[in-house]
Amino acid sequence: MQNRKDPDGCTYKQCSVGLLRGPRCRRPIHKSESNKRTKIRTNVNRLVEEYCSHSTIHGMSYIGSKRRSLLERLWWISVFVLSVYGCGMLIEKIYQKWTNTPVIVSFDERPLPVWMIPFPAVTICPEAKISSKHMNFTEDFYRLINYDQSWEPLDDNRRNRLLAVLQICDDFFHYNENYPELYAETNHRVDVVGILRHLSVNVDHTILSCWINGRECNNLFTETLTEEGICFTFNGFSTYDMFRDGVLHNDYSYLNEPKNVTDWTVEAGYKPDENLSSHPIRALGSGFGAGLTMQLMAAEDNIEQHCREQQGFKVIVHPPSEYPQVTKKFALVTYSRDVTLAIHPVIMKTSAELRSYHPKRRHCYFNHERWLKFFRVYTQSNCELECVTNYTLKTCGCVKFSMPRSAGTRLCQTSEIGCVLQAEYKMLKHSAKRRLQKLQTYDTACDCIPECISIQYDAEITHSKCDFKKTLELRYGPINPPVREAIWKKQISKLAVYFKDVQFIASKRTELYGMTDFIANCGGILGLCLGVSLFSVVELLYYCLVHPMLMMKKSLGGKRKVAIVRECEGNRF
C-alpha cells in the first residue's frame, strides 16, 4: 500500500482493490455483475414459486412446490403438457367448425301468405316459331345443302333468313361436320334478331285466352328474347329494372315489358300499404281459381318437325327478377293436353347477424355485395348467364344474339354456333372440376353462389289429354261457323299455374356458431381440462407484467445513494 497526495494536499492510499480516501482501505461500494444476476435469478424464482402456489390453474401448485420430489414434479409437468395438447386439439376442431360451417338453415318462425310474394313470371316459348307464310324451312334448307344438285340455289334474302332461323334450331344442325362449312360461305353480317322478329308468330297467334284474378291478361304477355328466339313473358321485369343503364348496346331490345317495378324488392318485399295492383302482380289466394289459366294455340301450317324435334310449348316458371333461360329448365306442354302447375314457393331468408360474415362463409351474396356488369339485380341464374357470355366471348370471339352484350361486341354467325355450344359445356366441366378439387358445394369458376334472399318456384306437374277443338266446336260452332273452321286448323293446349297452398314456411339462414358460442366452447374445454377461466388469464397477465414491474420499482426505489468523501490524515477535524 502506497501513500499518495492529490493536488489539494490530501494524502490517500492505494490498495489492491481500488483508490480510497482516508487512513485505511474500505470495501468497494458497488456490487459486482455476478451478484446482480444472482439477485435477478432469485427474484424470478421467487415470482414463479409465488405464481405456482397461488394460481387457479390445475396442477400448477404441484409443479412449483419445493416439497415435491423431482419425480413427482416431472409427473405433474407431463400431465399438464398432455392436458394443454388435448385442449389445443379440441379447440382446433371447434375453430374449423366455426370457420367452415357457421351457418345453419332452418324454418322461419312464422308462415307467409302467398299475397306477400309476387306471382311467378311465366315465359311461353312456342316450338312452332316460324310462320309458314313467310318461310318454308325444309325447302330452304334442302336448297342450301343441295344433296343431289337438283335444287335451285337460294337468293341472298332467303339465305339470310335460313341462317338466322338455324341459330334457334336443334344442336344437330351445328354438330354435323359438313353443315358449318356451308353456313360459312356467307361472309356478310346477318341481322338475326330483326329476321326472327319478322318471321316469328306473334303473341295473338299463341295466347288464345288468359285469365288471372278475375280479369283477362292477354295483353300482359310481352316479347322476350331468349336463346330459342322470340318468347312471351307474363309478370316479368322491364328493361329498366332488369339491366343497368348505359351498358347494353342499342341494336335491339331484350325485353318489351312496359311496366316498371312499383314498391317491391327481393330483399324487402312489398310495402305494407301497397295495393294489390302493383307490379309484379301477386295472387289473391291459392288454388285453381286464384291462379293463371290460359289456352295456347299453334297453327297446324306452322308446325314442322325438321328444325326442332319437340313439339308444343315450353313453359318457364321463374322469379320476375330472373332473366328466362329456356335451355336450363322448362315444362313442355304438348298439343291437345291440359297441364296444371301447382306452385310451391321456396323462399330463402338470411338473418341480420350474418350480414357481417364474409360471403364465402355464409355461402351467399347480398345484392350489394356482388356487382354484375349487365344485370341490376343479383341472382345466381343472372350471374351464370353473364359468366357464360364472358366465357363464350373469350373462347369464340363473339356472343350469341340472346346474350347480353356491350356496344362493339361481335355477334356470332351461324357457322360459329357450334363453338358457342361447346363453350358452355367446357365452362360447366371446368366448374365441376373446380368444385371437386376444392370439395365445395357452391364454389364455381364464375363465383356465382346463391343469393342470400331468394325466391324460387317448385312445380308439381299434372297433365291429361283433352280434345279442346271438339269442345270449342260445340260451344262456338253453331253461333259462328267461321270460328269452327278456324279452330280445326289449330292445335290447342291448356295451361294453369296456381299456388298450391295459401301459406308456406320459408327457410332461413341463421348463425350456428357465433363468436359468443366459440368463446363459450373454448372456455368450457379449458375449464374442463385445465381449470382455466377468465380470471386465470388476468392472473397470468398480472404475474407476467404487473408484478415484475412492481418488484423493479421497489428495488430501484430502495437503493441508497453513497457519496465519496475525501479525507486528509492530519486535518480530519
XYZ file of C-alpha atoms in Angstrom:
573
model
C 0.000 0.000 0.000
C 1.481 3.323 -1.052
C 0.871 6.856 0.185
C -0.041 9.436 -2.433
C -1.121 13.071 -2.416
C -3.734 14.686 -4.522
C -3.461 18.269 -5.908
C -5.166 19.669 -2.773
C -2.554 18.231 -0.464
C -4.642 15.422 0.952
C -2.943 12.124 1.480
C -4.648 8.974 0.195
C -3.585 5.363 -0.002
C -3.755 2.980 -2.928
C -4.640 -0.589 -2.212
C -5.233 -3.572 -4.438
C -8.985 -3.114 -4.583
C -9.008 0.475 -5.789
C -8.427 4.084 -4.740
C -9.782 5.026 -1.328
C -9.599 8.217 0.696
C -8.615 8.016 4.316
C -6.224 6.272 6.600
C -7.279 2.696 5.744
C -8.696 0.562 2.968
C -12.521 0.181 2.695
C -14.682 -2.312 0.807
C -15.991 -1.308 -2.639
C -19.390 0.342 -2.520
C -20.676 -1.106 -5.937
C -21.740 -4.724 -6.278
C -20.298 -6.933 -8.982
C -22.238 -8.128 -12.037
C -22.378 -11.695 -10.736
C -24.224 -10.526 -7.629
C -26.778 -8.682 -9.803
C -27.522 -11.780 -11.890
C -27.882 -13.858 -8.773
C -30.389 -11.432 -7.304
C -32.412 -11.336 -10.557
C -32.480 -15.113 -10.698
C -33.583 -15.258 -7.107
C -36.408 -12.794 -7.734
C -37.583 -14.694 -10.780
C -37.584 -17.965 -8.877
C -39.493 -16.339 -6.058
C -42.021 -14.919 -8.571
C -42.543 -18.318 -10.251
C -42.907 -20.034 -6.919
C -45.445 -17.495 -5.759
C -47.456 -17.818 -9.009
C -47.473 -21.624 -8.845
C -48.589 -21.628 -5.232
C -51.447 -19.143 -5.836
C -52.513 -19.996 -9.424
C -56.046 -21.228 -10.070
C -54.857 -23.418 -12.978
C -54.958 -27.091 -12.080
C -51.592 -28.744 -11.394
C -49.501 -25.569 -11.113
C -49.268 -25.852 -7.317
C -47.780 -29.338 -7.653
C -45.293 -28.254 -10.317
C -43.959 -25.252 -8.347
C -43.912 -26.846 -4.899
C -40.384 -27.409 -3.482
C -41.720 -30.011 -1.119
C -42.375 -32.362 -4.044
C -39.672 -34.620 -5.307
C -38.267 -34.213 -8.795
C -40.099 -37.337 -9.995
C -43.425 -36.005 -8.755
C -42.881 -32.659 -10.403
C -41.973 -34.316 -13.699
C -45.155 -36.366 -13.445
C -47.318 -33.283 -12.982
C -45.485 -31.443 -15.788
C -46.266 -34.360 -18.125
C -49.926 -34.331 -17.124
C -50.081 -30.560 -17.653
C -48.472 -30.760 -21.123
C -50.853 -33.533 -22.203
C -53.817 -31.501 -20.985
C -52.647 -28.457 -22.957
C -52.200 -30.618 -26.051
C -55.689 -32.085 -25.673
C -57.164 -28.616 -25.278
C -55.383 -27.438 -28.399
C -56.727 -30.335 -30.463
C -60.307 -29.816 -29.297
C -60.156 -26.044 -29.800
C -58.765 -26.597 -33.312
C -61.801 -28.725 -34.186
C -64.158 -26.094 -32.794
C -62.356 -23.388 -34.767
C -62.654 -25.371 -38.004
C -66.363 -25.888 -37.375
C -66.817 -22.218 -36.573
C -64.924 -21.197 -39.735
C -66.326 -23.710 -42.237
C -69.911 -24.264 -41.053
C -71.046 -21.189 -39.165
C -74.498 -21.194 -40.808
C -77.473 -23.473 -40.343
C -80.624 -23.481 -42.459
C -83.845 -23.815 -40.504
C -87.506 -22.942 -40.904
C -88.766 -19.433 -40.323
C -90.782 -18.728 -37.188
C -93.978 -17.624 -38.941
C -95.688 -18.739 -42.158
C -96.102 -16.272 -45.021
C -99.275 -15.851 -47.092
C -98.997 -16.055 -50.854
C -100.083 -12.424 -51.364
C -96.866 -11.281 -49.654
C -94.738 -12.557 -52.559
C -95.025 -11.920 -56.316
C -96.760 -14.343 -58.605
C -94.091 -16.119 -60.660
C -93.136 -14.825 -64.070
C -94.309 -17.240 -66.777
C -92.481 -17.384 -70.120
C -94.097 -19.224 -73.039
C -91.914 -20.356 -75.944
C -93.851 -21.939 -78.845
C -91.914 -24.625 -80.699
C -93.708 -23.674 -83.917
C -91.870 -20.363 -84.056
C -91.757 -19.567 -87.755
C -94.817 -18.558 -89.715
C -95.262 -20.698 -92.814
C -96.498 -17.620 -94.688
C -93.017 -16.178 -94.635
C -90.758 -19.220 -94.889
C -90.655 -22.943 -95.650
C -87.720 -24.151 -93.562
C -87.365 -27.620 -95.068
C -87.397 -26.404 -98.658
C -84.886 -23.634 -97.990
C -82.573 -25.969 -96.099
C -82.595 -28.526 -98.922
C -81.785 -25.758 -101.361
C -78.821 -24.764 -99.218
C -77.233 -28.195 -98.880
C -78.427 -29.360 -102.391
C -77.783 -33.078 -101.881
C -78.389 -34.245 -105.457
C -77.719 -30.921 -107.199
C -81.372 -30.751 -108.259
C -82.360 -27.723 -106.198
C -82.011 -24.161 -107.349
C -79.669 -22.097 -105.162
C -81.097 -19.648 -102.663
C -81.027 -15.937 -103.226
C -79.381 -13.721 -100.613
C -82.627 -12.797 -98.888
C -83.797 -16.399 -98.377
C -80.295 -17.487 -97.433
C -80.090 -14.854 -94.710
C -83.479 -15.873 -93.347
C -82.420 -19.522 -93.251
C -79.140 -18.755 -91.487
C -80.977 -16.680 -88.894
C -83.523 -19.443 -88.202
C -80.806 -22.106 -87.976
C -79.439 -20.370 -84.865
C -82.567 -21.425 -82.929
C -82.786 -24.951 -84.335
C -81.591 -28.132 -82.595
C -77.907 -28.851 -81.999
C -77.949 -31.373 -84.859
C -77.553 -28.569 -87.393
C -74.361 -27.322 -85.699
C -72.574 -30.550 -84.779
C -72.688 -32.064 -88.248
C -69.187 -31.538 -89.612
C -70.365 -30.596 -93.124
C -73.020 -28.021 -92.277
C -70.874 -25.247 -90.701
C -68.794 -25.066 -93.888
C -71.943 -24.341 -95.876
C -73.018 -21.698 -93.368
C -69.613 -20.001 -93.543
C -69.966 -19.270 -97.272
C -71.994 -16.197 -96.348
C -69.469 -13.634 -95.213
C -71.717 -10.618 -94.667
C -73.418 -9.905 -91.346
C -76.930 -11.315 -90.866
C -79.456 -9.363 -88.774
C -80.568 -12.378 -86.755
C -82.917 -10.624 -84.313
C -84.589 -8.491 -86.959
C -85.239 -11.529 -89.186
C -86.559 -13.630 -86.264
C -88.956 -10.901 -85.199
C -90.248 -10.670 -88.758
C -90.691 -14.428 -89.216
C -91.914 -15.416 -85.738
C -95.566 -15.835 -84.795
C -96.850 -13.052 -82.598
C -98.491 -13.292 -79.183
C -102.032 -13.051 -80.581
C -101.461 -16.287 -82.511
C -100.023 -18.023 -79.439
C -102.219 -16.982 -76.469
C -105.857 -17.761 -77.279
C -107.205 -16.694 -73.864
C -105.744 -15.761 -70.487
C -107.271 -15.018 -67.078
C -105.855 -14.078 -63.663
C -107.535 -12.545 -60.611
C -110.819 -12.407 -62.493
C -109.570 -10.357 -65.473
C -108.175 -11.014 -68.917
C -104.404 -10.975 -69.259
C -103.706 -11.488 -72.970
C -102.229 -8.005 -73.178
C -99.916 -8.691 -70.209
C -97.704 -11.029 -72.267
C -94.773 -9.229 -73.878
C -91.913 -10.312 -76.134
C -88.711 -11.656 -74.571
C -85.566 -12.538 -76.497
C -84.192 -15.955 -75.476
C -81.686 -18.433 -76.845
C -84.582 -20.151 -78.661
C -85.846 -16.998 -80.323
C -88.912 -14.893 -79.537
C -90.868 -15.938 -76.445
C -93.632 -14.267 -74.423
C -93.354 -13.406 -70.718
C -96.018 -12.613 -68.148
C -95.230 -10.642 -64.945
C -91.543 -10.114 -65.734
C -89.192 -7.187 -65.239
C -88.844 -4.334 -67.674
C -85.560 -3.458 -69.367
C -85.027 -0.661 -66.829
C -85.446 -2.998 -63.834
C -83.512 -5.913 -65.335
C -80.430 -4.259 -66.876
C -78.083 -1.487 -65.822
C -78.172 1.845 -67.586
C -75.683 2.591 -70.362
C -74.201 -0.914 -70.542
C -76.162 -2.701 -73.264
C -75.954 -1.969 -76.976
C -78.730 -0.133 -78.824
C -79.170 -2.526 -81.763
C -82.277 -4.247 -80.359
C -84.136 -4.766 -77.078
C -84.236 -7.931 -74.986
C -87.441 -7.210 -73.043
C -90.583 -5.350 -74.079
C -92.293 -5.205 -70.686
C -93.605 -1.613 -70.324
C -94.347 -1.672 -66.592
C -91.647 -0.902 -64.054
C -91.493 -2.400 -60.574
C -93.543 -0.442 -58.030
C -92.551 -0.571 -54.356
C -91.159 -4.103 -54.311
C -87.660 -5.520 -53.896
C -86.402 -9.048 -53.434
C -84.848 -8.269 -50.042
C -87.602 -6.069 -48.573
C -90.693 -7.441 -50.350
C -93.842 -5.388 -50.836
C -94.562 -2.311 -48.792
C -97.295 -2.919 -46.197
C -99.501 -0.117 -47.531
C -99.081 -1.035 -51.215
C -102.281 -2.014 -53.061
C -102.753 -5.385 -54.734
C -102.491 -3.968 -58.267
C -98.763 -3.264 -58.046
C -96.180 -4.766 -60.380
C -95.099 -7.580 -60.183
C -98.618 -8.981 -59.852
C -99.389 -11.080 -56.796
C -102.038 -13.748 -56.310
C -105.074 -13.159 -54.121
C -105.083 -16.706 -52.778
C -104.314 -20.320 -53.554
C -105.991 -22.849 -55.776
C -107.011 -23.053 -59.397
C -109.438 -20.134 -59.251
C -106.805 -17.700 -57.949
C -104.154 -18.650 -60.470
C -103.245 -18.034 -64.095
C -105.201 -20.003 -66.691
C -104.639 -19.781 -70.418
C -105.272 -21.541 -73.689
C -102.296 -21.858 -76.035
C -102.629 -22.418 -79.752
C -100.427 -23.087 -82.762
C -101.441 -23.141 -86.434
C -101.001 -26.565 -87.966
C -99.354 -24.997 -91.020
C -96.579 -23.629 -88.778
C -95.813 -26.965 -87.137
C -92.795 -28.724 -88.631
C -90.514 -31.431 -87.252
C -87.361 -30.560 -89.154
C -85.919 -27.614 -87.233
C -86.990 -28.812 -83.769
C -87.824 -32.297 -82.539
C -90.029 -31.298 -79.617
C -93.496 -30.022 -80.371
C -95.730 -27.927 -78.195
C -94.934 -25.041 -75.852
C -92.017 -24.722 -73.473
C -93.067 -23.084 -70.198
C -90.562 -21.497 -67.828
C -91.713 -20.515 -64.327
C -89.136 -18.189 -62.792
C -88.808 -15.206 -60.425
C -89.650 -11.844 -62.039
C -86.088 -10.607 -61.369
C -84.523 -13.552 -63.223
C -83.878 -13.479 -66.944
C -85.516 -16.570 -68.511
C -83.189 -19.239 -69.880
C -85.124 -21.861 -71.790
C -82.400 -24.492 -72.010
C -81.863 -24.639 -68.234
C -85.354 -25.611 -67.083
C -88.772 -25.832 -68.677
C -92.006 -27.810 -68.697
C -93.213 -28.985 -72.093
C -96.926 -28.566 -72.833
C -97.672 -30.747 -75.832
C -100.626 -30.250 -78.130
C -104.143 -31.276 -77.006
C -103.039 -31.502 -73.380
C -104.417 -29.987 -70.191
C -101.410 -29.192 -67.960
C -101.509 -27.752 -64.449
C -98.535 -26.446 -62.480
C -99.173 -26.378 -58.728
C -96.566 -23.938 -57.444
C -94.827 -24.240 -54.095
C -92.672 -21.160 -53.459
C -89.236 -21.748 -51.978
C -88.137 -18.662 -50.070
C -84.685 -18.377 -48.536
C -84.010 -15.627 -46.000
C -80.834 -14.684 -44.148
C -80.729 -13.347 -40.582
C -79.266 -9.947 -39.803
C -76.324 -11.276 -37.756
C -74.915 -12.978 -40.877
C -74.501 -9.697 -42.776
C -71.121 -9.154 -41.104
C -69.903 -12.573 -42.300
C -67.800 -12.947 -45.422
C -69.897 -14.265 -48.355
C -67.675 -17.336 -48.642
C -68.502 -18.290 -45.050
C -72.273 -17.936 -45.360
C -72.267 -19.217 -48.996
C -74.441 -16.448 -50.393
C -74.355 -12.877 -51.684
C -76.500 -9.940 -50.805
C -77.446 -7.810 -53.790
C -74.965 -5.028 -52.942
C -72.046 -7.443 -52.462
C -71.834 -8.924 -55.957
C -71.743 -6.476 -58.842
C -72.921 -7.753 -62.220
C -71.930 -5.860 -65.321
C -75.250 -6.152 -67.163
C -77.905 -7.093 -64.601
C -79.216 -4.730 -61.964
C -80.347 -7.469 -59.545
C -78.006 -10.270 -58.497
C -79.340 -13.790 -58.822
C -77.390 -16.971 -59.331
C -79.050 -17.528 -62.714
C -78.283 -13.981 -63.921
C -74.687 -14.351 -62.778
C -74.286 -17.654 -64.642
C -75.745 -16.155 -67.812
C -73.295 -13.274 -67.634
C -70.450 -15.704 -66.962
C -71.385 -17.873 -69.964
C -71.437 -14.729 -72.080
C -67.947 -13.723 -70.955
C -66.566 -17.244 -71.434
C -68.115 -17.505 -74.910
C -66.634 -14.163 -75.901
C -63.222 -15.289 -74.680
C -63.408 -18.671 -76.411
C -65.142 -17.830 -79.682
C -64.504 -14.105 -80.031
C -68.257 -13.456 -80.286
C -71.546 -13.990 -78.407
C -74.943 -15.349 -79.361
C -77.703 -12.882 -80.192
C -79.626 -13.667 -76.970
C -76.674 -12.978 -74.675
C -76.325 -9.516 -73.090
C -73.505 -7.602 -74.712
C -71.974 -4.155 -74.915
C -71.730 -1.993 -77.986
C -68.948 -3.220 -80.260
C -69.146 -6.874 -79.198
C -69.382 -9.069 -82.282
C -72.369 -11.369 -82.791
C -71.648 -14.990 -83.666
C -72.669 -16.047 -87.147
C -74.460 -19.324 -87.803
C -71.209 -21.137 -88.612
C -69.931 -20.257 -85.095
C -72.905 -21.543 -83.078
C -71.125 -24.869 -82.618
C -68.339 -23.015 -80.823
C -70.943 -21.295 -78.623
C -72.433 -24.643 -77.592
C -69.018 -26.145 -76.883
C -68.002 -23.130 -74.817
C -70.968 -23.630 -72.476
C -70.153 -27.322 -71.997
C -66.479 -26.549 -71.358
C -67.397 -23.971 -68.734
C -69.702 -26.425 -66.954
C -66.948 -29.042 -66.994
C -64.433 -26.552 -65.635
C -66.794 -25.547 -62.815
C -67.444 -29.193 -61.921
C -63.713 -29.929 -61.718
C -63.200 -26.853 -59.554
C -65.872 -27.984 -57.098
C -64.432 -31.492 -56.934
C -60.900 -30.270 -56.320
C -61.924 -27.842 -53.576
C -64.710 -30.100 -52.272
C -67.058 -27.125 -52.139
C -70.742 -27.202 -52.994
C -71.283 -23.656 -54.196
C -67.894 -22.558 -55.455
C -67.718 -22.159 -59.236
C -65.345 -20.646 -61.733
C -67.812 -17.777 -62.141
C -68.165 -17.062 -58.417
C -71.934 -17.442 -58.806
C -73.079 -18.603 -55.392
C -76.768 -18.315 -54.408
C -78.284 -15.022 -53.349
C -78.909 -14.563 -49.612
C -82.583 -13.671 -50.085
C -84.125 -15.579 -52.959
C -87.454 -16.722 -54.362
C -87.774 -19.883 -56.406
C -90.857 -21.752 -57.555
C -91.130 -25.529 -57.459
C -93.951 -27.005 -59.506
C -95.975 -30.197 -59.322
C -96.995 -31.037 -62.876
C -100.131 -32.925 -63.827
C -101.414 -33.400 -67.357
C -104.226 -35.118 -69.154
C -105.333 -35.453 -72.754
C -108.239 -33.286 -73.867
C -109.893 -32.555 -77.192
C -110.224 -28.792 -76.957
C -111.067 -28.442 -80.641
C -114.158 -30.594 -80.149
C -115.198 -28.572 -77.106
C -114.755 -25.240 -78.854
C -116.574 -26.508 -81.919
C -119.577 -27.484 -79.811
C -119.571 -24.159 -77.994
C -118.924 -21.720 -80.837
C -119.689 -23.703 -83.993
C -123.463 -23.152 -84.122
C -123.096 -19.487 -83.243
C -120.184 -18.602 -85.509
C -119.364 -21.148 -88.268
C -116.162 -19.354 -89.403
C -114.782 -19.854 -85.908
C -115.333 -23.597 -86.246
C -113.347 -23.679 -89.470
C -110.507 -21.676 -87.883
C -110.439 -23.959 -84.836
C -109.869 -27.070 -86.930
C -106.708 -25.508 -88.328
C -105.226 -25.036 -84.828
C -103.559 -27.183 -82.193
C -104.774 -26.093 -78.755
C -103.472 -26.802 -75.252
C -104.480 -25.549 -71.827
C -102.178 -24.400 -69.044
C -102.956 -23.436 -65.440
C -100.441 -22.045 -62.936
C -101.506 -21.531 -59.328
C -100.217 -21.633 -55.758
C -100.779 -24.946 -54.056
C -101.291 -23.586 -50.512
C -102.400 -20.247 -49.135
C -99.475 -20.149 -46.684
C -95.991 -21.569 -46.744
C -92.994 -21.855 -44.445
C -89.867 -20.058 -45.603
C -86.334 -21.246 -44.899
C -83.857 -19.075 -43.069
C -80.082 -18.975 -42.733
C -79.135 -18.327 -39.120
C -75.938 -18.303 -37.122
C -74.939 -21.746 -35.915
C -71.648 -20.845 -34.221
C -71.087 -17.189 -33.500
C -68.221 -15.527 -31.711
C -70.016 -15.909 -28.372
C -70.518 -19.638 -28.955
C -66.889 -20.063 -29.986
C -65.599 -18.322 -26.840
C -68.016 -20.279 -24.638
C -66.952 -23.619 -26.126
C -63.267 -22.751 -25.792
C -63.836 -21.673 -22.176
C -65.656 -24.911 -21.422
C -62.829 -27.043 -22.796
C -60.146 -25.026 -20.991
C -62.123 -25.219 -17.759
C -62.657 -28.967 -18.107
C -59.044 -29.851 -18.873
C -57.059 -27.151 -17.024
C -59.484 -25.290 -14.811
C -58.712 -22.104 -16.764
C -61.145 -19.224 -16.537
C -61.066 -15.563 -17.483
C -59.748 -14.822 -14.005
C -56.867 -17.237 -14.649
C -55.883 -15.239 -17.739
C -55.946 -11.988 -15.756
C -53.896 -13.656 -13.057
C -51.287 -14.803 -15.573
C -51.026 -11.302 -17.034
C -50.597 -9.904 -13.549
C -47.667 -12.187 -12.728
C -46.058 -11.696 -16.139
C -46.373 -7.912 -16.396
C -47.652 -6.053 -13.368
C -45.926 -7.881 -10.547
C -42.417 -7.814 -12.138
C -42.744 -4.077 -12.745
C -43.711 -3.501 -9.116
C -40.717 -5.524 -7.966
C -38.371 -3.496 -10.160
C -39.824 -0.226 -8.916
C -39.410 -1.318 -5.314
C -35.839 -2.436 -5.911
C -34.876 0.853 -7.572
C -36.693 2.986 -5.020
C -34.919 1.420 -2.033
C -31.395 1.878 -3.401
C -29.316 4.314 -1.268
C -27.055 6.957 -2.690
C -23.430 6.903 -1.439
C -21.158 9.999 -1.582
C -17.367 9.578 -1.649
C -15.726 11.976 0.771
C -12.062 12.915 0.597
C -10.233 12.901 3.845
C -6.765 14.067 4.915
C -4.689 12.330 7.532
C -3.735 15.369 9.548
C -6.757 17.683 9.342
C -9.831 15.462 9.726
C -11.472 17.690 12.430
